[in-house]
mmCIF file of C-alpha atoms in Angstrom:
data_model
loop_
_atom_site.group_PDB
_atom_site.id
_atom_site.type_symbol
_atom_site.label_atom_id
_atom_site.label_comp_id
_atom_site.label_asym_id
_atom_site.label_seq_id
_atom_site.Cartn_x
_atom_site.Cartn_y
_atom_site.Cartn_z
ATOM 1 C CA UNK A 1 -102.063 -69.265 84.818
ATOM 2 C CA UNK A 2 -101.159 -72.303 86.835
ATOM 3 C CA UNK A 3 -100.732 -75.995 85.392
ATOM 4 C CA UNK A 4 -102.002 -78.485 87.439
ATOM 5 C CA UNK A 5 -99.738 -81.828 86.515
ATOM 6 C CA UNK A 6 -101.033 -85.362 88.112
ATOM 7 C CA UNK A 7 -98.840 -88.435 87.219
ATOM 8 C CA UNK A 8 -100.050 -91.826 87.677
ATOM 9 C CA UNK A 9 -97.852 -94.381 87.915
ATOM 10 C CA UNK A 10 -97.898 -98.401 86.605
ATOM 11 C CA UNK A 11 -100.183 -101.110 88.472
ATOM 12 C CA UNK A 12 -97.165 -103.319 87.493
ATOM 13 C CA UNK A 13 -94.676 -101.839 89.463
ATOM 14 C CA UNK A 14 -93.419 -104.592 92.110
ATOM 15 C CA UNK A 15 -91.271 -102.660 94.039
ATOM 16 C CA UNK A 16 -92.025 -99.793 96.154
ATOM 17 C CA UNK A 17 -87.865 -98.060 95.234
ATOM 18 C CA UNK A 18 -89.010 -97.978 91.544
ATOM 19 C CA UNK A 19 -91.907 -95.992 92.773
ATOM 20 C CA UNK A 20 -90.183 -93.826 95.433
ATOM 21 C CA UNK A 21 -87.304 -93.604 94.162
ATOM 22 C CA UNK A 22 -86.372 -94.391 90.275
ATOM 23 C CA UNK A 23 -89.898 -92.618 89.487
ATOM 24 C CA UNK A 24 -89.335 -89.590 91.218
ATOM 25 C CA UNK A 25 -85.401 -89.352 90.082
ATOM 26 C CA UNK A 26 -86.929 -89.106 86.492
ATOM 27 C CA UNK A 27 -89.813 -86.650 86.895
ATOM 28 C CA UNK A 28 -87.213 -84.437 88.722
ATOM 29 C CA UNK A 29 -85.126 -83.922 85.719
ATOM 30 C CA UNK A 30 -87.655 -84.072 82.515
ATOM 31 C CA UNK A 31 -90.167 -82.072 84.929
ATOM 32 C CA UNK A 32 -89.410 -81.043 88.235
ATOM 33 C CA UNK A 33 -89.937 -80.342 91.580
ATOM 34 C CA UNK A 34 -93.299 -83.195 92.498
ATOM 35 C CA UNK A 35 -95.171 -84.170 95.553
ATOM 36 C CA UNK A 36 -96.142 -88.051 96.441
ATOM 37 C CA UNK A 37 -99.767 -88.549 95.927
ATOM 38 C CA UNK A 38 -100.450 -91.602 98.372
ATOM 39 C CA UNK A 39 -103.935 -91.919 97.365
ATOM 40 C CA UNK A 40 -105.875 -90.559 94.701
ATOM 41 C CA UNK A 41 -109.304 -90.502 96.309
ATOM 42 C CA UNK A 42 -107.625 -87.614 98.581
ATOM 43 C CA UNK A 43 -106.718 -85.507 95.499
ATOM 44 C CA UNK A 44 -110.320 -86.026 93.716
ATOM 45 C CA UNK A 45 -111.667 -84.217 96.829
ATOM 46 C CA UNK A 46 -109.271 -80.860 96.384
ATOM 47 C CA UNK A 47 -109.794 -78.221 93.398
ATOM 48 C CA UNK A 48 -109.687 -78.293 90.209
ATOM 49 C CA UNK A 49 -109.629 -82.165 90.094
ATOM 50 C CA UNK A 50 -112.818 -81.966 91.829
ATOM 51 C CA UNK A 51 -114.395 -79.795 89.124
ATOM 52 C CA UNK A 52 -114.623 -83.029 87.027
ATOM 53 C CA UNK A 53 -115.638 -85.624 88.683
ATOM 54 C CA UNK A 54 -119.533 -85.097 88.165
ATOM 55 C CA UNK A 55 -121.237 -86.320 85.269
ATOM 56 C CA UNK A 56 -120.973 -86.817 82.596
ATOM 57 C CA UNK A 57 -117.164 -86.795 83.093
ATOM 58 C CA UNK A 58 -116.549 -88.888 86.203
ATOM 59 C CA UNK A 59 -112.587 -88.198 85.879
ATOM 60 C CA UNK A 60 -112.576 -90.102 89.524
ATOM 61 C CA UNK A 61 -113.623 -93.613 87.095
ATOM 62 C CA UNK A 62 -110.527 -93.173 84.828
ATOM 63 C CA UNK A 63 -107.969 -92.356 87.375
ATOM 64 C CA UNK A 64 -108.883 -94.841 90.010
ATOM 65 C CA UNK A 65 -109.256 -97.643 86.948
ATOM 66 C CA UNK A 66 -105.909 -100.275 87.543
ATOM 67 C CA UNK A 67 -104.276 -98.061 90.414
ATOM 68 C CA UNK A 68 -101.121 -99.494 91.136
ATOM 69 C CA UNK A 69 -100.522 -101.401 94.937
ATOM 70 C CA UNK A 70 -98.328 -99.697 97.617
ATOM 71 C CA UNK A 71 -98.209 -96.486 99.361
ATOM 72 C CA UNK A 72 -97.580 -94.453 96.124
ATOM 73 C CA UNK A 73 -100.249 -94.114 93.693
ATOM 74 C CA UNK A 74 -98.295 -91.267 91.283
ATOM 75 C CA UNK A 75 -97.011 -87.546 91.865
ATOM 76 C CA UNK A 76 -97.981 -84.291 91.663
ATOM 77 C CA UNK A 77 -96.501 -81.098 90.069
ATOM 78 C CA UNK A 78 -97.614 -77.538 88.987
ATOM 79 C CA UNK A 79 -95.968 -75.100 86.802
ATOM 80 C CA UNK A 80 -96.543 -71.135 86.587
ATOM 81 C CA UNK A 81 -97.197 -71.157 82.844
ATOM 82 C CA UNK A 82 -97.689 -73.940 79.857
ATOM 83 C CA UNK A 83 -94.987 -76.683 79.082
ATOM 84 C CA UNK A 84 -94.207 -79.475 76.240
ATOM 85 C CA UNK A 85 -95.352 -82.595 77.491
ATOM 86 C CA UNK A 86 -93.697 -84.285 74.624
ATOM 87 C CA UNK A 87 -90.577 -85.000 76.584
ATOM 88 C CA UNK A 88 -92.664 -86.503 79.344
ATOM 89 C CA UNK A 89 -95.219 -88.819 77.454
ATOM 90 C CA UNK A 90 -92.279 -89.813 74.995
ATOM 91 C CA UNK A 91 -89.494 -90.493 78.015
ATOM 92 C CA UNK A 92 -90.968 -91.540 81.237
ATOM 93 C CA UNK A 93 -90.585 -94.942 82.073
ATOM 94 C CA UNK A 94 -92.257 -95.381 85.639
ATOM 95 C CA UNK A 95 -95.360 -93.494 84.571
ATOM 96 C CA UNK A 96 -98.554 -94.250 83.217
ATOM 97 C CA UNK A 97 -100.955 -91.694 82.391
ATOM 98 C CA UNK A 98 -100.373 -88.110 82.638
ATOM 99 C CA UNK A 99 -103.116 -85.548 83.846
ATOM 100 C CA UNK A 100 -103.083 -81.908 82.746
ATOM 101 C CA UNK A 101 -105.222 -79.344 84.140
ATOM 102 C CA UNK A 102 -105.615 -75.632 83.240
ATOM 103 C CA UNK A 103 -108.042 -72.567 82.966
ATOM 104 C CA UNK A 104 -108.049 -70.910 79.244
ATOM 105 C CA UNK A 105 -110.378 -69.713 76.359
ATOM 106 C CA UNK A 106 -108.607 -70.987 73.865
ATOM 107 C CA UNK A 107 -109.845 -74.358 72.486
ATOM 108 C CA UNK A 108 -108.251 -77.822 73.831
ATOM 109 C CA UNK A 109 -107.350 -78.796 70.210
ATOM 110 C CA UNK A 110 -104.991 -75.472 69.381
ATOM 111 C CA UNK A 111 -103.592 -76.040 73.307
ATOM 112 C CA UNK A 112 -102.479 -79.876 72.323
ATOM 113 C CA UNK A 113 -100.884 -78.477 68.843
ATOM 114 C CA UNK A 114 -99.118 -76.131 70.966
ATOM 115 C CA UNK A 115 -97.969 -78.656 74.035
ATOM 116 C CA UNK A 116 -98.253 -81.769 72.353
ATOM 117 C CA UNK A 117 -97.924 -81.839 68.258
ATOM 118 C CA UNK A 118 -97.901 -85.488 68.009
ATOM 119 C CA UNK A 119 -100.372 -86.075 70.605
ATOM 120 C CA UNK A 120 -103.897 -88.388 68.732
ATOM 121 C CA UNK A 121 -107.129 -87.690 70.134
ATOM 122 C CA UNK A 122 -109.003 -90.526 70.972
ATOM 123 C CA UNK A 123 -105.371 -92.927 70.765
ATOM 124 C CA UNK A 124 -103.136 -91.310 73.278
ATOM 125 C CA UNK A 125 -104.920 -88.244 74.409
ATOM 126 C CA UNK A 126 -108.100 -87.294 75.861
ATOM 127 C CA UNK A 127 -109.523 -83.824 77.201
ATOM 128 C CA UNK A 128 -112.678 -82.666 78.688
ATOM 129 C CA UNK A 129 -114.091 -79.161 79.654
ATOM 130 C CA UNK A 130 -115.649 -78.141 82.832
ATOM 131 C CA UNK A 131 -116.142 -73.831 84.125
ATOM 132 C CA UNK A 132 -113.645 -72.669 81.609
ATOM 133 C CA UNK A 133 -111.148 -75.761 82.702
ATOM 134 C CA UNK A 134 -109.811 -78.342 80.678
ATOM 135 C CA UNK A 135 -108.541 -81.746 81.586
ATOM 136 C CA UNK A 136 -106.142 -83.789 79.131
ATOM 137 C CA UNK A 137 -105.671 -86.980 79.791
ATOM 138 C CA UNK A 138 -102.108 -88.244 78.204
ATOM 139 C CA UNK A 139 -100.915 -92.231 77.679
ATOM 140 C CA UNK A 140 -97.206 -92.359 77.454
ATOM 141 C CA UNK A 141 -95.455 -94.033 75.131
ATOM 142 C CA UNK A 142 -94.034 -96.728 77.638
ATOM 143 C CA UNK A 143 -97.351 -97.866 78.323
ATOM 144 C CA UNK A 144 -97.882 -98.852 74.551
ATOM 145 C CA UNK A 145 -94.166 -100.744 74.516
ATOM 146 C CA UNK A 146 -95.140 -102.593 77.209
ATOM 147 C CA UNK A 147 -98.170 -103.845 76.592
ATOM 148 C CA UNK A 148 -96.939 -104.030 72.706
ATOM 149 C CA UNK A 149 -95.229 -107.314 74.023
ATOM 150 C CA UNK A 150 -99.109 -109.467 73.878
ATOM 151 C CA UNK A 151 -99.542 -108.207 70.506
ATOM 152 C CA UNK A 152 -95.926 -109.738 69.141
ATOM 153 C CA UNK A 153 -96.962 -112.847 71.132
ATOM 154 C CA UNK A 154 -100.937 -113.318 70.087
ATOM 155 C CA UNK A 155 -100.100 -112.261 66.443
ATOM 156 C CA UNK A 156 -100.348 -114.263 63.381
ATOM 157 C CA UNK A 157 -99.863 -112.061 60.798
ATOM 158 C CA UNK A 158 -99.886 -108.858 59.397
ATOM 159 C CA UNK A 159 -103.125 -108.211 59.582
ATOM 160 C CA UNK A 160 -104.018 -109.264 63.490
ATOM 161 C CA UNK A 161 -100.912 -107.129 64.211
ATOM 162 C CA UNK A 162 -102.366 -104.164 62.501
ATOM 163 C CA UNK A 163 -106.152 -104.643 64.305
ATOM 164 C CA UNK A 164 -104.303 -105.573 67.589
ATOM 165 C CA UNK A 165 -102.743 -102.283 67.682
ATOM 166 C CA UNK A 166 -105.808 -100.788 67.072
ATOM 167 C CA UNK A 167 -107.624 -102.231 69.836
ATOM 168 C CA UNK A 168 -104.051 -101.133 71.715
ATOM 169 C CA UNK A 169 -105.038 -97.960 71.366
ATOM 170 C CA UNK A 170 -108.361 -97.632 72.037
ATOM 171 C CA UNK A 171 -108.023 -99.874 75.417
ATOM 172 C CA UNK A 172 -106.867 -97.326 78.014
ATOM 173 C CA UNK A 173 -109.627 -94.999 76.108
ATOM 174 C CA UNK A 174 -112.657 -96.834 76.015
ATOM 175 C CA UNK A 175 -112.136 -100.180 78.343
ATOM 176 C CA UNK A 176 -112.373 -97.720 81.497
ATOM 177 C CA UNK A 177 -115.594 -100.350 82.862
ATOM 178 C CA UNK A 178 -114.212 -103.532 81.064
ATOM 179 C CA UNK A 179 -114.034 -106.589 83.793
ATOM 180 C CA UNK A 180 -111.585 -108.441 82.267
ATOM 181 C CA UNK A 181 -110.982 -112.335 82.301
ATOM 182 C CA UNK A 182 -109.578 -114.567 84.765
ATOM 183 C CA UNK A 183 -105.402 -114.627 84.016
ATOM 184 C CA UNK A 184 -105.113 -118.067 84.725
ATOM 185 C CA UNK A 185 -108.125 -118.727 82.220
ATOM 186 C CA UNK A 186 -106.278 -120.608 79.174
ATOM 187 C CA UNK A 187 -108.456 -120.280 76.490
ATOM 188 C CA UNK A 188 -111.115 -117.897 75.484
ATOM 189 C CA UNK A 189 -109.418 -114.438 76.407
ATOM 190 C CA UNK A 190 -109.156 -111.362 74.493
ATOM 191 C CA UNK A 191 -106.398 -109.022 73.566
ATOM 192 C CA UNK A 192 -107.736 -106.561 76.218
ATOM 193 C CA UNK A 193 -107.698 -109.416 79.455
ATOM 194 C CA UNK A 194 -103.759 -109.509 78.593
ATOM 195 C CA UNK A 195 -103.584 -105.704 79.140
ATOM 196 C CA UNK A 196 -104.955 -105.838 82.836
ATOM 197 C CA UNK A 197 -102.715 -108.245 83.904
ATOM 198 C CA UNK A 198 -100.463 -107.170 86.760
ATOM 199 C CA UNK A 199 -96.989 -107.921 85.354
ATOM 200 C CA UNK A 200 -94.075 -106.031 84.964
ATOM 201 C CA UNK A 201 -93.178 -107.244 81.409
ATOM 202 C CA UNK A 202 -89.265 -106.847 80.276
ATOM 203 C CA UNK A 203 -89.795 -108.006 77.087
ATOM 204 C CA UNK A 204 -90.910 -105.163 74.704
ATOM 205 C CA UNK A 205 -88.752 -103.869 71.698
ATOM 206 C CA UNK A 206 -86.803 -106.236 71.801
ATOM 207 C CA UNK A 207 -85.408 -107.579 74.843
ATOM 208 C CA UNK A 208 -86.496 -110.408 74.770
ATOM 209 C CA UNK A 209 -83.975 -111.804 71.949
ATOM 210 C CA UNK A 210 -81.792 -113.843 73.809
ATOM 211 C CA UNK A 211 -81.336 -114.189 77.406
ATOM 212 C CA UNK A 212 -78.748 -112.481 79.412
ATOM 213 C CA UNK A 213 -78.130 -113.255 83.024
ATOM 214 C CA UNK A 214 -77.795 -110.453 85.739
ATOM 215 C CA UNK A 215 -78.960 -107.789 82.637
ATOM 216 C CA UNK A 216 -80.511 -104.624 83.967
ATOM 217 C CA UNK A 217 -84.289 -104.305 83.869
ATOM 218 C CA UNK A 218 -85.086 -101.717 80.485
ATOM 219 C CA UNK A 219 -87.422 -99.284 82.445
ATOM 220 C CA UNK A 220 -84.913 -99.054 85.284
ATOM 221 C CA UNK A 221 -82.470 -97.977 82.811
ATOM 222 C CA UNK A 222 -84.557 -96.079 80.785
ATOM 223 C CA UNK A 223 -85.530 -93.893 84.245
ATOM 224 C CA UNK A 224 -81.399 -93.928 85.387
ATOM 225 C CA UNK A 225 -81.055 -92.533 81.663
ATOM 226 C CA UNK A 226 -84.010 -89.725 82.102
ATOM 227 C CA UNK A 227 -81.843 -88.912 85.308
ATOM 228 C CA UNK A 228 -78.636 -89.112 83.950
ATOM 229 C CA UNK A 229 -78.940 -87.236 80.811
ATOM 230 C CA UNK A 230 -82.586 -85.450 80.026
ATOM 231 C CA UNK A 231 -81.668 -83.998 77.037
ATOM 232 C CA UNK A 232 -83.292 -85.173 73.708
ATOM 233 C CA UNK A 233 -79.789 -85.533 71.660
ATOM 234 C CA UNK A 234 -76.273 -86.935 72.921
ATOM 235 C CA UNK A 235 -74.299 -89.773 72.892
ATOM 236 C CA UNK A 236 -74.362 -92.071 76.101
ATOM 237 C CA UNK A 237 -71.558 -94.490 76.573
ATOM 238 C CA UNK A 238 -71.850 -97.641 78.142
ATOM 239 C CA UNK A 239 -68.797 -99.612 78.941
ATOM 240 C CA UNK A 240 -70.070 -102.733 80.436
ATOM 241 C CA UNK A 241 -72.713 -103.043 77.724
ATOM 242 C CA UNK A 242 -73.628 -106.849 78.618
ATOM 243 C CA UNK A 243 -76.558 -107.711 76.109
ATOM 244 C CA UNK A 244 -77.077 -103.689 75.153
ATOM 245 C CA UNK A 245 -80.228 -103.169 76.989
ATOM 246 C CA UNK A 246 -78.891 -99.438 78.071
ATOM 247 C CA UNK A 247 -77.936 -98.905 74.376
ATOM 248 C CA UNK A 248 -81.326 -100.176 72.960
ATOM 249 C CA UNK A 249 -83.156 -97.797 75.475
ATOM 250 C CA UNK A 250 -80.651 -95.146 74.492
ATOM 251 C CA UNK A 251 -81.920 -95.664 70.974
ATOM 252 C CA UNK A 252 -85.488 -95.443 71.901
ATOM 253 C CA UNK A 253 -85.075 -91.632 73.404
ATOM 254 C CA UNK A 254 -83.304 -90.621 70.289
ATOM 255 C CA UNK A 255 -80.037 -90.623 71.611
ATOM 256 C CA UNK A 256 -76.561 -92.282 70.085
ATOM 257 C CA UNK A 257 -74.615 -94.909 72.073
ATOM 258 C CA UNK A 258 -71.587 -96.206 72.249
ATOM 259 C CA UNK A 259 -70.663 -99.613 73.956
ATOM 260 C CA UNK A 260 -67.843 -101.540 74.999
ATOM 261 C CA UNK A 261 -67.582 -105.539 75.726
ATOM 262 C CA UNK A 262 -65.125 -108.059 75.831
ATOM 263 C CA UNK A 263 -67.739 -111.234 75.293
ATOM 264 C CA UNK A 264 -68.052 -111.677 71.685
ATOM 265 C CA UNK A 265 -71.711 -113.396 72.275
ATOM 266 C CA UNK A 266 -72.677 -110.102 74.156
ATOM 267 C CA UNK A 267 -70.906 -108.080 71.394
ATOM 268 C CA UNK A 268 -73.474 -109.905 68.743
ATOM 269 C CA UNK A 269 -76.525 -109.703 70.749
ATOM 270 C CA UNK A 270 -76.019 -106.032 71.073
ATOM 271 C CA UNK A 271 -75.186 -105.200 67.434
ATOM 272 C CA UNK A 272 -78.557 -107.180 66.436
ATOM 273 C CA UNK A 273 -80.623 -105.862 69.023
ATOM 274 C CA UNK A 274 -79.453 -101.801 68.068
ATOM 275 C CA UNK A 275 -79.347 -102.193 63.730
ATOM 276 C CA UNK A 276 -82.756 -103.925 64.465
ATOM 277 C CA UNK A 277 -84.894 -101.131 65.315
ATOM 278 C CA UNK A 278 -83.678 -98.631 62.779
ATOM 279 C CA UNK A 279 -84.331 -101.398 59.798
ATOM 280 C CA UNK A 280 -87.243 -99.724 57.720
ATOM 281 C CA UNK A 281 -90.595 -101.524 57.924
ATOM 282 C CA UNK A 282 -90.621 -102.094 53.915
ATOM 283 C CA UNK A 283 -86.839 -103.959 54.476
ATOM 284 C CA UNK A 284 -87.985 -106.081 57.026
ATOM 285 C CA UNK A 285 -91.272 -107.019 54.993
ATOM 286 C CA UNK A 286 -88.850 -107.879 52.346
ATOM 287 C CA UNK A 287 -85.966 -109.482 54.309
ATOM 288 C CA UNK A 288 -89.246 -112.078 56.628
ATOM 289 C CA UNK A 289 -91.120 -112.840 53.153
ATOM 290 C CA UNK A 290 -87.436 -113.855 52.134
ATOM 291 C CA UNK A 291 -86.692 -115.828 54.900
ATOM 292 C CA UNK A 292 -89.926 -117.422 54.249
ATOM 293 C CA UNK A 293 -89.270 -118.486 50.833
ATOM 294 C CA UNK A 294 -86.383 -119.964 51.261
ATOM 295 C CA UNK A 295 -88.224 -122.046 54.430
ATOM 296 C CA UNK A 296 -90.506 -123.501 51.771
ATOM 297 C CA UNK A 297 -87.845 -124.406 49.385
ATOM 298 C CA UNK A 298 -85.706 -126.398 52.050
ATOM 299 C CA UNK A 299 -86.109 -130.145 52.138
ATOM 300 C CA UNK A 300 -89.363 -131.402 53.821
ATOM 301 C CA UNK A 301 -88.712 -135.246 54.001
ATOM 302 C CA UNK A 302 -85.779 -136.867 55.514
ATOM 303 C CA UNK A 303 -85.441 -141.068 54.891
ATOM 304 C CA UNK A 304 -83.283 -143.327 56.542
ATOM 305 C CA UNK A 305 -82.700 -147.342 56.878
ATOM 306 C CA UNK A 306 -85.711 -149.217 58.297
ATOM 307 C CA UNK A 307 -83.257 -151.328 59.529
ATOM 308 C CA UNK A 308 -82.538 -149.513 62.412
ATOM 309 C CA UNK A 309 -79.253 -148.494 63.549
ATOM 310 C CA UNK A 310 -76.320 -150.721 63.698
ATOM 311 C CA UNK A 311 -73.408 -150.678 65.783
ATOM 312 C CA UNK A 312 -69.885 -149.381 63.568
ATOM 313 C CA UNK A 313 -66.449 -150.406 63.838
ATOM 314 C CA UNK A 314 -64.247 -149.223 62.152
ATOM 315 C CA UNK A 315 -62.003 -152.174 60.883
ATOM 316 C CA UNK A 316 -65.647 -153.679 59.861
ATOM 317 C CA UNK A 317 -66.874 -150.588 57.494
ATOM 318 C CA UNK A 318 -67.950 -151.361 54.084
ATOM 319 C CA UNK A 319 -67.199 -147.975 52.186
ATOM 320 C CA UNK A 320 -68.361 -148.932 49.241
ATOM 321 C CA UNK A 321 -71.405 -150.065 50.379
ATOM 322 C CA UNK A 322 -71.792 -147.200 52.781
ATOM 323 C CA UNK A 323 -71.517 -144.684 49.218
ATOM 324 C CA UNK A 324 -74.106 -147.129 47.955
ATOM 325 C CA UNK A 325 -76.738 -146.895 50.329
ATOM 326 C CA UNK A 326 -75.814 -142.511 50.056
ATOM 327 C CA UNK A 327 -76.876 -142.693 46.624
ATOM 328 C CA UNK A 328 -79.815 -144.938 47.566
ATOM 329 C CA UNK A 329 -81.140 -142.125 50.142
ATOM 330 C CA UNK A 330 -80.115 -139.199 48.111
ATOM 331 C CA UNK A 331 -82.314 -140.271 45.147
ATOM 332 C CA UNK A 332 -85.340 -141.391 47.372
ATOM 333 C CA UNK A 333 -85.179 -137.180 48.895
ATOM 334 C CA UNK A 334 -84.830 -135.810 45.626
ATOM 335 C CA UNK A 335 -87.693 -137.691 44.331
ATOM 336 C CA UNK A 336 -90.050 -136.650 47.295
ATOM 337 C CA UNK A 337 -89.418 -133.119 47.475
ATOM 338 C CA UNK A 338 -90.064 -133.317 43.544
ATOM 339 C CA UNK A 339 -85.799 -132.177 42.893
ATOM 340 C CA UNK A 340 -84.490 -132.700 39.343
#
């Protein structure tokens, strides 16, 4: 039995290195030995994509929906027998959307237990049969992270974050037809117009906590890191760690890291950014509706003179009218923010 393996890569990707060469560096070492796939169109012609791109499947409408600019358009691969694409959807940072194709009896849903346990039909994972073939259709996780980044941003609460995600999901499933709205249109655009836009976003997890100047770009690291050391458990030390990007990504593919940095600024920002995304959701929920009672408790009016400044010299200052006019404003805020 032969698997058939077609990778697609981002429409975001700017550069045409990150798709020659960080991409392939990665797929290498989680997968193996791939080809460059220059244009899909060519592949839908050849067996056994070819086998489903007549209705009511039309694979050739999925793939060719957002292809990415260049003269790469994603890799291909085979393997002799069946592997665990949970490495690949879980760690690959310059692809997209995985394609699977194989010939076997055995149902698609006992073939994802065995080669993907975690994999969601319908959220992350699609298949379709055709002549004793079946096609799955995989999301990776780096797709979700990035386009997580308009859900942190159009939030408002707990609620739109929960039906955003949602929609997340079901975007790359169902929104294969979707014409989406103008990006420069400012108002009256849905979650799923943000999703089509052709940006390269650096800003997921979170990245985006304070800026860093001359900081690596997270999905180059994450794809020097798939290189560097594919294996799902070590310890990766970094020992220019700058604003912790590496370590953050490091975190993200399960592995420990260690860091090193003279700046004490950098040495915070990287501390915050790796204890951050291993704080339990029912902590945080705790720790924000905290933080938010306190807010509401701070003062909420602020007086001062209607005279206007006046200019102070020192040999002129009248202390004891200067304590005075304290008490003066100190009563006046304690009596509108209703303090005892």
């Amino acid at each position: 039995m032969t698997a058939h393996f077609y990778f697609k890569i981002f429409n975001t990707i700017k550069s045409e290195h990150e798709a020659k060469d960080f991409a392939k560096l990665e797929l290498l070492r989680l997968f193996g030995e791939v080809s460059l796939i220059h244009n899909f169109f060519d592949k839908l012609l050849e067996e056994p994509l070819k086998s489903f791109i007549y209705e009511p499947i039309r694979v050739q409408d999925i793939i060719t929906n957002e292809l990415p600019y260049g003269k790469i358009q994603g890799y291909y691969g085979n393997k002799r027998d069946l592997t665990d694409v949970t490495q690949l959807v879980k760690r690959l940072s310059y692809i997209r959307e995985i394609f699977l194709i194989i010939e076997s009896k055995d149902k698609p849903e006992k073939i994802l237990k065995k080669i993907f346990p975690d994999g969601v039909v319908g959220k992350n994972v699609q298949f379709f049969e055709k002549d004793g073939k079946i096609l799955f259709r995989f999301v990776t996780n780096q797709y979700f992270l990035e386009k997580s980044e308009y859900i942190s941003k159009l939030s408002r609460n707990e609620e739109e974050i929960n039906r955003n995600v949602e929609i997340l999901f079901s975007h790359l499933i169902k929104n294969n037809y979707r014409i989406p709205a103008s990006s420069t249109m400012a108002i009256g655009k849905r979650l799923e117009d943000y999703f089509a836009i052709r940006e390269e976003p650096s800003l997921y997890l979170n990245h985006y906590m304070h800026p860093y100047k001359g900081k690596f770009h997270p999905k180059m690291v994450k794809a020097l890191l798939n290189y560097v050391y594919p294996k799902s458990k070590g310890i990766v030390l970094d020992n220019f760690a700058g604003s912790g990007t590496l370590l953050v990504e490091a975190a993200s593919l399960g592995l420990d890291g260690l860091g090193v940095e003279i700046n004490p600024l950098s040495v915070l920002m990287s501390n915050v950014k790796c204890h951050s995304i291993t704080i339990p959701l029912d902590k945080l929920k705790k720790a924000i509706e905290e933080y938010v009672k306190m807010v509401e408790n701070e003062i909420n009016y602020f007086v001062s003179s209607n005279n206007g400044q006046k200019l102070l010299i020192k040999n002129s200052l009248d202390h004891a009218k200067i304590k005075e006019e304290a008490r003066r404003a100190l009563k006046e805020i304690e009596r509108m923010n209703g303090f005892k």
